[in-house]
Coordinates of C-alpha atoms and ligand atoms in Angstrom, one line a residue:
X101 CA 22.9 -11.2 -25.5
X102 CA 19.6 -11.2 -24.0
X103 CA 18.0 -8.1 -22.6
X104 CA 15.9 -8.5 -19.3
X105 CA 13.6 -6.0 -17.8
X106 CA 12.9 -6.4 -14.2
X107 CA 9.8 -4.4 -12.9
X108 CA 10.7 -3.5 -9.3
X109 CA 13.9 -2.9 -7.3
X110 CA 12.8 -4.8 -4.4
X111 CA 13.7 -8.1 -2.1
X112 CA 12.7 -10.2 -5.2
X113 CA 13.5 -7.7 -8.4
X114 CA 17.3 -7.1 -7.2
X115 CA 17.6 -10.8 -6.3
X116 CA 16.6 -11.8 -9.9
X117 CA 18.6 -8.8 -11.7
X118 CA 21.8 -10.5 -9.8
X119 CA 20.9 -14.0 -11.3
X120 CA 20.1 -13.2 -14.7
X121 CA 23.3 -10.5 -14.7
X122 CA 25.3 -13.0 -13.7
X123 CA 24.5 -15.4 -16.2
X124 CA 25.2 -13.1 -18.9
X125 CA 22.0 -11.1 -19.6
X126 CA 21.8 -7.4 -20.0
X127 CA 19.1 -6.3 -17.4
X128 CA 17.6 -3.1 -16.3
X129 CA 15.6 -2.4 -12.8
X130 CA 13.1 -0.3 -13.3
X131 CA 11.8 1.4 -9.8
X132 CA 9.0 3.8 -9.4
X133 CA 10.5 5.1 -5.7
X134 CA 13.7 7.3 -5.8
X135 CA 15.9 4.4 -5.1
X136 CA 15.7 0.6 -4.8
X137 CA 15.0 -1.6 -1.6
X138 CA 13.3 1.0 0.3
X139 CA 10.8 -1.3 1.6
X140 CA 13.4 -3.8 2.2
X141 CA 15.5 -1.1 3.9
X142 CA 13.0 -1.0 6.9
X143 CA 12.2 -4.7 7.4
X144 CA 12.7 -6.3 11.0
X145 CA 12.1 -2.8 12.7
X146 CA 15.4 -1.6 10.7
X147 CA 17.4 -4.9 11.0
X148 CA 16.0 -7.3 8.1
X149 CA 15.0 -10.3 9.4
X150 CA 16.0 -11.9 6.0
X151 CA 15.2 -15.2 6.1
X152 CA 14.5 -17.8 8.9
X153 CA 16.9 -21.5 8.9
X154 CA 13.6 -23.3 9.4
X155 CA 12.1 -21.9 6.2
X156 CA 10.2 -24.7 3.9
X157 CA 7.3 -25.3 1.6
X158 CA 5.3 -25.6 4.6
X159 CA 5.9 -22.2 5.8
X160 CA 4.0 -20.8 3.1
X161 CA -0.1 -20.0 2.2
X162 CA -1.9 -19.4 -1.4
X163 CA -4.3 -21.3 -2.9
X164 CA -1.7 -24.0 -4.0
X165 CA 0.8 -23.9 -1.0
X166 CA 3.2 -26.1 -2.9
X167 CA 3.8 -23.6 -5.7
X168 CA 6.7 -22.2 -3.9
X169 CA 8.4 -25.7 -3.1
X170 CA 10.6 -25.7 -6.6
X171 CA 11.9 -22.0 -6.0
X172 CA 12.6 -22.7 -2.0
X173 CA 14.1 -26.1 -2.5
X174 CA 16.7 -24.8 -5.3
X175 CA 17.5 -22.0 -3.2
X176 CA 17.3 -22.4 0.2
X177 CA 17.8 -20.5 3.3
X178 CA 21.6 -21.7 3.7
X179 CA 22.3 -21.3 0.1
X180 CA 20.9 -17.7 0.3
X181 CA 22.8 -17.1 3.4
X182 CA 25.5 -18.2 1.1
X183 CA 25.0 -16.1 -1.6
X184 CA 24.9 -13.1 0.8
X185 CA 28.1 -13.9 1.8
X186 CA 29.4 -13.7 -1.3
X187 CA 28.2 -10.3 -1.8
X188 CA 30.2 -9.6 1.8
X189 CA 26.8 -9.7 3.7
X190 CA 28.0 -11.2 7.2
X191 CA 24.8 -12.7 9.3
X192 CA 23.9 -13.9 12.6
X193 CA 20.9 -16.2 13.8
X194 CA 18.6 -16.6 16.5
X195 CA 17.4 -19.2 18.4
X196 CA 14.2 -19.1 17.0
X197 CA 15.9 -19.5 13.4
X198 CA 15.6 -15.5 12.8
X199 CA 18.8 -14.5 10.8
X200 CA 19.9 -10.7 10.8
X201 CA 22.8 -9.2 9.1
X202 CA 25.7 -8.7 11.5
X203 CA 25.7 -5.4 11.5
X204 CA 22.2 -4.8 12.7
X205 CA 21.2 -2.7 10.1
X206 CA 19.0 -3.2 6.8
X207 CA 20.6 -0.8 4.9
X208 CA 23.7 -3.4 4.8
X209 CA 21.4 -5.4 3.0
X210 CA 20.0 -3.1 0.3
X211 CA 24.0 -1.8 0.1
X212 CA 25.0 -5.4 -0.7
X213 CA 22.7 -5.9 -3.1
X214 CA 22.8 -2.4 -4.8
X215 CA 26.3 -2.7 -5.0
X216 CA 26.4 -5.6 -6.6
X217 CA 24.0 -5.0 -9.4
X218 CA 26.4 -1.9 -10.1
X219 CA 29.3 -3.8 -10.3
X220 CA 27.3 -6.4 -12.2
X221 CA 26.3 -4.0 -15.3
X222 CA 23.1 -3.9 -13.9
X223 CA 21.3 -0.4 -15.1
X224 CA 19.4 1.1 -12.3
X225 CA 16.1 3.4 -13.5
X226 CA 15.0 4.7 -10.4
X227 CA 11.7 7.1 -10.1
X228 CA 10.5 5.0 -13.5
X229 CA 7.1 3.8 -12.8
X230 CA 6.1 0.7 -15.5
X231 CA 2.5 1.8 -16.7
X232 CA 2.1 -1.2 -19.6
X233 CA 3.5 -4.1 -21.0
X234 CA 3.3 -4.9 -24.9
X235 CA 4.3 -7.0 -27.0
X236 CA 7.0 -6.6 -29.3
X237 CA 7.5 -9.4 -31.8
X238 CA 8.8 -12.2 -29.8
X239 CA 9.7 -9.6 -26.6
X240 CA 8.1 -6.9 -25.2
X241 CA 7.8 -3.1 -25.1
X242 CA 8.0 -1.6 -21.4
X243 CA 5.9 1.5 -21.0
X244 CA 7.2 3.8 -18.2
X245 CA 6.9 7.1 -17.5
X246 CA 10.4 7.6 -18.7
X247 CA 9.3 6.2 -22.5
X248 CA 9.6 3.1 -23.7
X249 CA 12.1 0.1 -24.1
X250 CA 12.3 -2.9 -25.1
X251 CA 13.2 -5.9 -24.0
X252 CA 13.6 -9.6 -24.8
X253 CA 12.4 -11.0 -21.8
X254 CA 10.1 -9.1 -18.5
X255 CA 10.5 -10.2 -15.0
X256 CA 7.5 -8.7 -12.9
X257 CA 8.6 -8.2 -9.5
X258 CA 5.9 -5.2 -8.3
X259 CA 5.5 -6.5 -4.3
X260 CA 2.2 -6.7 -3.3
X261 CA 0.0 -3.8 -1.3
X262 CA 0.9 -4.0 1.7
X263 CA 3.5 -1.7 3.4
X264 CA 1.8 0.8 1.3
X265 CA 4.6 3.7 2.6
X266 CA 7.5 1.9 1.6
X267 CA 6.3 0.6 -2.3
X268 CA 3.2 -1.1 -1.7
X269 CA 1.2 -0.6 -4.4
X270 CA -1.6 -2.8 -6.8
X271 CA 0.0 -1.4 -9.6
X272 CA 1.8 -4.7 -10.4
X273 CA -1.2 -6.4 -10.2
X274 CA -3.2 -3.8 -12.9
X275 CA -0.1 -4.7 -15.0
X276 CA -0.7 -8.3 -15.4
X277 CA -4.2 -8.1 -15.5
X278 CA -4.1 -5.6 -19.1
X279 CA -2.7 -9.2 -20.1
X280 CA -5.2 -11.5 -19.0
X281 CA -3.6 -12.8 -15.7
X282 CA -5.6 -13.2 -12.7
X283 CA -5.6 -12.6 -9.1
X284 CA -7.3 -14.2 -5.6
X285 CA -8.7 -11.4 -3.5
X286 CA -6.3 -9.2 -1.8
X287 CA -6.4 -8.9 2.5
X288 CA -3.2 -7.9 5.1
X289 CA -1.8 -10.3 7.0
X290 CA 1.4 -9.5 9.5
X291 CA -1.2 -6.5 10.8
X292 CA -2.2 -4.4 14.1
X293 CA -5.9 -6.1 14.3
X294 CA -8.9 -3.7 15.1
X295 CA -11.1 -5.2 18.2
X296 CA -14.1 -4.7 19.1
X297 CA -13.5 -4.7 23.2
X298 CA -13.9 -1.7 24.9
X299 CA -11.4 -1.9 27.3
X300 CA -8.6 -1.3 24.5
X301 CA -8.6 2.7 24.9
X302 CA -8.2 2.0 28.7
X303 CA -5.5 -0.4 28.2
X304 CA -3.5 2.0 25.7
X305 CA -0.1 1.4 25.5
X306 CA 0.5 -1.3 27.9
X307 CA 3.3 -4.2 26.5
X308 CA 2.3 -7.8 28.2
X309 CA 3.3 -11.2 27.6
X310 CA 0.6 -13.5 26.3
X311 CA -0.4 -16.9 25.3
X312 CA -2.6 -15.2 22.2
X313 CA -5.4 -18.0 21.0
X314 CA -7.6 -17.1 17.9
X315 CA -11.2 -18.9 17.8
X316 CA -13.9 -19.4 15.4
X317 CA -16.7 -20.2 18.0
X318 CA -14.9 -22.9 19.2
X319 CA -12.4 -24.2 17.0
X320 CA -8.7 -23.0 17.6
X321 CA -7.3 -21.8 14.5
X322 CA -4.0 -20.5 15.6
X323 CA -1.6 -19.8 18.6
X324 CA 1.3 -17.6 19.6
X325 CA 2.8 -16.5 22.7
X326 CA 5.1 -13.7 23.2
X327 CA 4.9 -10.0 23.5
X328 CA 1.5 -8.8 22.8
X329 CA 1.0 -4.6 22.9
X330 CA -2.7 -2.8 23.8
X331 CA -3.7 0.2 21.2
X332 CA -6.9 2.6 21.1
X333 CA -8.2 0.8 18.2
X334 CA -7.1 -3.2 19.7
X335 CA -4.2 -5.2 19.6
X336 CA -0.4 -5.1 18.5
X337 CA 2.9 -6.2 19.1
X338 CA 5.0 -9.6 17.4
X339 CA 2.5 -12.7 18.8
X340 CA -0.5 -10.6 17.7
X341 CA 1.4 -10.3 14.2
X342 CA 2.0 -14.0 14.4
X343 CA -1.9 -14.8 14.4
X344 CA -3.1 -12.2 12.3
X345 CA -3.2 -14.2 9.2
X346 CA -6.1 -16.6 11.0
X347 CA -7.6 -14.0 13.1
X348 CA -8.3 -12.1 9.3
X349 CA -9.8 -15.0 7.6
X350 CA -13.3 -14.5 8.4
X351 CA -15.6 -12.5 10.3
X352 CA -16.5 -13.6 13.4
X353 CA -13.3 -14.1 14.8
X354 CA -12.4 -13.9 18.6
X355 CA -8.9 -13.4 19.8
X356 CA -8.5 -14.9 23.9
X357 CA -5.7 -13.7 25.4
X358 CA -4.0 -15.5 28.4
X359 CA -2.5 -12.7 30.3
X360 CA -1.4 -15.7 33.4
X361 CA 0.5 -18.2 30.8
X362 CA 2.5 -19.4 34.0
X363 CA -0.4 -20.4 36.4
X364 CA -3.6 -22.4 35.9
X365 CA -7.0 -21.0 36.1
X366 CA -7.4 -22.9 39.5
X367 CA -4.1 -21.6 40.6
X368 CA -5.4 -18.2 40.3
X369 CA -8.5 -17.7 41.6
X370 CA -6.9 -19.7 44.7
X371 CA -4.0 -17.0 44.5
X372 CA -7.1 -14.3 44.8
X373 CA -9.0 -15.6 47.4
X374 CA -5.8 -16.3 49.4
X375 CA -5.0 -12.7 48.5
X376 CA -8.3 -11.5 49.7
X377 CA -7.7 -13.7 52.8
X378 CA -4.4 -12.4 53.8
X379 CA -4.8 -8.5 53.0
X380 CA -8.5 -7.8 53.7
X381 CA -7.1 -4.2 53.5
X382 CA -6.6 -4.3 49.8
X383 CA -9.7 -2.9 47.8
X384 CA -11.0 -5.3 44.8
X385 CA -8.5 -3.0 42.2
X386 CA -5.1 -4.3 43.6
X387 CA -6.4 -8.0 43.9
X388 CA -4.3 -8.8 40.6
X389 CA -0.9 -7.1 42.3
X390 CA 2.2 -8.0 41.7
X391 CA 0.7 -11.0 38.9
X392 CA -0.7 -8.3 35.9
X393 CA 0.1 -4.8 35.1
X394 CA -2.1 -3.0 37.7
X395 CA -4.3 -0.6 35.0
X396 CA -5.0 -4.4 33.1
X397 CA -5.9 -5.5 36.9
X398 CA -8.1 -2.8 37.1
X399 CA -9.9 -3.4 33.8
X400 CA -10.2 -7.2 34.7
X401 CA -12.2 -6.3 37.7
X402 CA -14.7 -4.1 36.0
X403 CA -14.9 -6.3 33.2
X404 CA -16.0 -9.2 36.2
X405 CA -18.6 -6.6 37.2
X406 CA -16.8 -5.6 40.5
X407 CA -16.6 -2.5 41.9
X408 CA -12.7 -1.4 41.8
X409 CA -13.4 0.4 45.5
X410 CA -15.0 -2.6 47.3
X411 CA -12.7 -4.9 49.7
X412 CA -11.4 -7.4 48.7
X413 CA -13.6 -9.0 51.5
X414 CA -16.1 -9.0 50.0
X415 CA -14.7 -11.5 47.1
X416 CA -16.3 -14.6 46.6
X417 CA -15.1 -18.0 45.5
X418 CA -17.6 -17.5 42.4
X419 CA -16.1 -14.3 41.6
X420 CA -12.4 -15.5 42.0
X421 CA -12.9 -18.3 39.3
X422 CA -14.7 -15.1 37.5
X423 CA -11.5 -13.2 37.7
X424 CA -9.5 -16.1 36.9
X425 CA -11.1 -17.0 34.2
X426 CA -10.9 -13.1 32.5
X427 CA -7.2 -13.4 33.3
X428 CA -6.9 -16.7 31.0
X429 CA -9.6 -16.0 28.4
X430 CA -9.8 -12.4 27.7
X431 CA -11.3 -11.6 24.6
X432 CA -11.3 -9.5 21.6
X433 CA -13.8 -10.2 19.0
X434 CA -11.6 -9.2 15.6
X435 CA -13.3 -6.2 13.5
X436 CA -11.0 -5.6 10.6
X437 CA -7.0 -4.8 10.4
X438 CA -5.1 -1.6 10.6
X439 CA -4.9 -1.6 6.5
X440 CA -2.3 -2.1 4.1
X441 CA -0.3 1.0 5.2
X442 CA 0.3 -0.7 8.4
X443 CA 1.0 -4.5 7.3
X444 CA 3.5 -6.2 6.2
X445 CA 2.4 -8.9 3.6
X446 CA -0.7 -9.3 1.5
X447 CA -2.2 -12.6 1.6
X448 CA -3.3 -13.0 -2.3
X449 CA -1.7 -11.8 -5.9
X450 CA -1.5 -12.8 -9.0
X451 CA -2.6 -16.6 -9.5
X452 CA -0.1 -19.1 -9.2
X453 CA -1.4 -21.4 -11.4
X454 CA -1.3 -19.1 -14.3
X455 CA 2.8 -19.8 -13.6
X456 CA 4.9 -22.5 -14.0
X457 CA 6.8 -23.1 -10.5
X458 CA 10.1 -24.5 -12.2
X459 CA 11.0 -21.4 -14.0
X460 CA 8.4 -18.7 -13.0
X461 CA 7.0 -18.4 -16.3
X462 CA 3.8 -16.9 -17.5
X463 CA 2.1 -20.2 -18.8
X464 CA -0.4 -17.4 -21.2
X465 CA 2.9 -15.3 -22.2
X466 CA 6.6 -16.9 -22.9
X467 CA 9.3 -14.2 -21.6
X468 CA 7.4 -12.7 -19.0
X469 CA 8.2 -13.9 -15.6
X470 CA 6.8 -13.3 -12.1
X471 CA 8.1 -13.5 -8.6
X472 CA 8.1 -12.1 -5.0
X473 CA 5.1 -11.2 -2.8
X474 CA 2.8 -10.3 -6.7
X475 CA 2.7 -13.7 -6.4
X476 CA -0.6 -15.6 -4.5
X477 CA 2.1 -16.8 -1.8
X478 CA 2.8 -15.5 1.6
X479 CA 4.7 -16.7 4.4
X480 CA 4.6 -16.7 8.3
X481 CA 6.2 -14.4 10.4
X482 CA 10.0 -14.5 10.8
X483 CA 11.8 -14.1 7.8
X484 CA 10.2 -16.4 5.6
X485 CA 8.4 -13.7 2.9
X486 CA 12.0 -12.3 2.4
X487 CA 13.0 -16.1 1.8
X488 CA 10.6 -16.4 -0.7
X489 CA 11.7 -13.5 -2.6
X490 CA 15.5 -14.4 -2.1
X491 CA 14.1 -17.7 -3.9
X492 CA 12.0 -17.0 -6.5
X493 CA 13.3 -13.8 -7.3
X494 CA 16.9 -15.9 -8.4
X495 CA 14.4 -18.4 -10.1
X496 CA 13.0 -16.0 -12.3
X497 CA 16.5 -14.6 -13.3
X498 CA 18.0 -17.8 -13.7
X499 CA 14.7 -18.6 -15.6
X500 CA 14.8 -15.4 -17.7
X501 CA 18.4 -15.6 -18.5
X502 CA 17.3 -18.2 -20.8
X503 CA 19.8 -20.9 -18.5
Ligands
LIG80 C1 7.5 -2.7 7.6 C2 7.8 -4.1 7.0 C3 8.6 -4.9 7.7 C4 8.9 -6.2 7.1 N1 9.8 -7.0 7.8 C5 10.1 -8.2 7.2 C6 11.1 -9.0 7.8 O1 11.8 -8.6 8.7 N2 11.3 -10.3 7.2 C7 10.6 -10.7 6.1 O2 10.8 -11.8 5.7 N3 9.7 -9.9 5.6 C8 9.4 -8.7 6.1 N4 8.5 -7.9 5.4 C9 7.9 -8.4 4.2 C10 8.9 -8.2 3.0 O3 9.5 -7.0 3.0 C11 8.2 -8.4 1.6 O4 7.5 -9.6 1.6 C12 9.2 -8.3 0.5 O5 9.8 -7.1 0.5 C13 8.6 -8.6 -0.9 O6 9.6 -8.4 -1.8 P1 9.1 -8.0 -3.3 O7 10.4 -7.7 -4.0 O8 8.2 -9.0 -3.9 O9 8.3 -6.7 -3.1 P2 8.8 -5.2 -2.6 O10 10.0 -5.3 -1.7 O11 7.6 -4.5 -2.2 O12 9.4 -4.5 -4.0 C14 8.5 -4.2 -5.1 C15 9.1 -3.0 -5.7 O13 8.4 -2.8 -7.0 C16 8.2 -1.4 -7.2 N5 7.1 -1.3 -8.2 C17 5.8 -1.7 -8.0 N6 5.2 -1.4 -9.2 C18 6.0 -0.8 -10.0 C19 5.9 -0.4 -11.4 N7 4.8 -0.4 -12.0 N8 7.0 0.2 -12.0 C20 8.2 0.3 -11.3 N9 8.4 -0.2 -10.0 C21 7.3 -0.7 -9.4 C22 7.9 -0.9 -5.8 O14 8.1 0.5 -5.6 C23 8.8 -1.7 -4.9 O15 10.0 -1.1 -4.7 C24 8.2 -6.6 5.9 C25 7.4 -5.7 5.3 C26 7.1 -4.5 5.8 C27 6.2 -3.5 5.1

């Protein structure tokens, strides 16, 4: 019988501990938290977004995007929704594609999964952190800080840093680099940004809905629209999450925010001046009412260099297509990310191409196998990183099962 050691109880680790189980291997987790799936246990704000019906090769980023097409096309989202229901996992979907489990909750998922390693003979180390990997003859001898094992074949599944309170860790990355692997450079992506505007500690707190545009001078590199949120330190909320792979790619970044999506910029500095027409006993700080929130009216008109206690009067067509224009276009130069406690994926890991997509083997070390976020491959927003564990987390165990 072969003997498989999977480094990591996570999304990817339990997925490929199922597979190579269930082809007849004898496999161990080993987990350096006090139990498995904690990170997956709080994705989707507690309700696992775990996977997204549109997910495909395209969906994903890394210096060769089409390293993940093998693992998604042989198990794709309906197959994993599948699988899940086999394990008695019941799930919903959203228009957007989003799929939840039923019951709302994450821990279902986790519970699923757990459960069915148990039943599966699966042994569970938990609180056993992996600290090296060595060869023994043809397999390997795991290091942990439990002593050592061995093992015929290694599946790395470490994550990647980000979500640093839930598992995040580089340690998976320090493991395959004692054996010679490689990785890009590591950033957050799915992230709270930090912006240089100074109207963010004013704007604390407020929710809005957006058109959310990121620029680099003046090529737009990505959209979103949806609910953005204002923070002391810059922007939050899902659209911002959406963009913050692009808006992190460079320095010199500028986020424009369209806090009017349903009017024109003509439309609205009409709206003001017929505003400032109608009720001439309105001062200049209610001229956005009932269109924005009135503290982000109030920051729009000092930002235009009017004076919040004036009349509205006093506005001129000039400074309506000012306003306007703030309304549509304002902007928040991009000065770094809230860090890898705070995101949710890491763009970069281990190089792909020191892998072989079909089977998720080391091509520098036969038996050891990667998969998951270690890996150079992230994915948008929406489901589709879990996907990509689900996929090559049960390519690895197929893989490693030796089927
Ligand atoms: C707050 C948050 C919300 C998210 N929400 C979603 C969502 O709704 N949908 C979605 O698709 N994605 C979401 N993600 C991203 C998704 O959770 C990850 O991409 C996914 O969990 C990666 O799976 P993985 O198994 O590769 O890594 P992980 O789930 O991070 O698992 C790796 C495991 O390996 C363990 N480990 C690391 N090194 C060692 C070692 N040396 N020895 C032993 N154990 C080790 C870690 O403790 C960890 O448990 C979210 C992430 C976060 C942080």
């Amino acid at each position: 019988m072969i003997s498989v050691a999977v480094i990591g109880g996570g999304a990817a680790g339990m997925m490929a501990a199922l597979e190579a189980a269930s082809r007849g291997a004898a496999v161990s987790v080993y987990e350096r938290q006090n139990r498995v799936g904690r990170k997956l246990a709080v994705t989707g704000n507690g309700r696992c977004n775990l996977t997204n019906l549109h997910a495909s090769p395209q969906s994903y980023h890394g210096l060769d995007p089409g390293f993940a097409a093998p693992a998604l096309n042989r198990f794709s989202p309906m197959e994993t929704l599948a699988h899940f229901r086999g394990l008695g996992l019941l799930t919903v979907f959203e228009p957007d594609g989003r799929v939840y489990p039923l019951s709302d909750t994450a821990g279902s998922v986790v519970d699923v999964l757990r459960f069915a390693m148990e039943a599966s003979g699966v042994c569970l180390k938990d609180s056993c952190e992996v600290t090296a990997l060595e060869r023994a003859g043809s397999g390997w001898r795991v290091k942990c800080t439990e002593g050592s094992f061995e093992a015929d074949r290694v599946i790395a599944a470490c994550g990647g840093m980000a979500g640093e309170r839930f598992g995040g860790t580089n340690k998976g990355y320090e493991l395959l680099e004692a054996l010679g692997h490689h990785r890009t450079p590591l950033r957050c992506s799915l992230v709270q940004l930090r912006c240089g505007n100074p109207s963010c500690r004013s704007l604390k707190g407020i929710r809005a809905d957006a058109a959310v545009r990121v620029f680099f001078g003046d090529a737009l590199l990505a959209y979103s629209a949806g609910e953005i949120q204002f923070t002391d330190y810059g922007l939050s909320g899902p659209a911002v999450f959406e963009i913050s792979r692009e808006a992190l790619s460079r320095p010199g970044i500028v986020v424009s925010l369209d806090l009017l999506r349903s009017v024109t910029e003509e439309e609205l500095s009409e709206m003001l001046l017929r505003r400032a027409e109608r009720t001439p006993q309105l001062t200049m700080s209610d001229i956005f009412l009932g269109t924005v929130q009135n503290r982000i009216g109030r920051i729009l008109v000092s930002s235009a260099g009017l004076k919040g206690s004036e009349s509205v009067e006093s506005l001129t067509e000039k400074a309506a297509r000012r306003l306007a224009r703030l309304a549509k276009h304002f902007e928040f130069p991009v000065i770094g990310d809230m860090g890898a406690a705070n995101a949710q994926v890491t763009v970069g890991g281990i190089r792909t191409d020191e892998f072989d997509p079909e089977t998720m083997e080391s091509r520098l070390w036969p038996g050891l196998y990667a998969c998951g976020e270690l890996l150079d491959v992230d994915g948008d927003c929406g489901g589709y990183n879990l996907q990509w564990a689900w996929s090559s987390g049960r390519l690895a165990g197929l893989s490693a099962a030796g089927v």
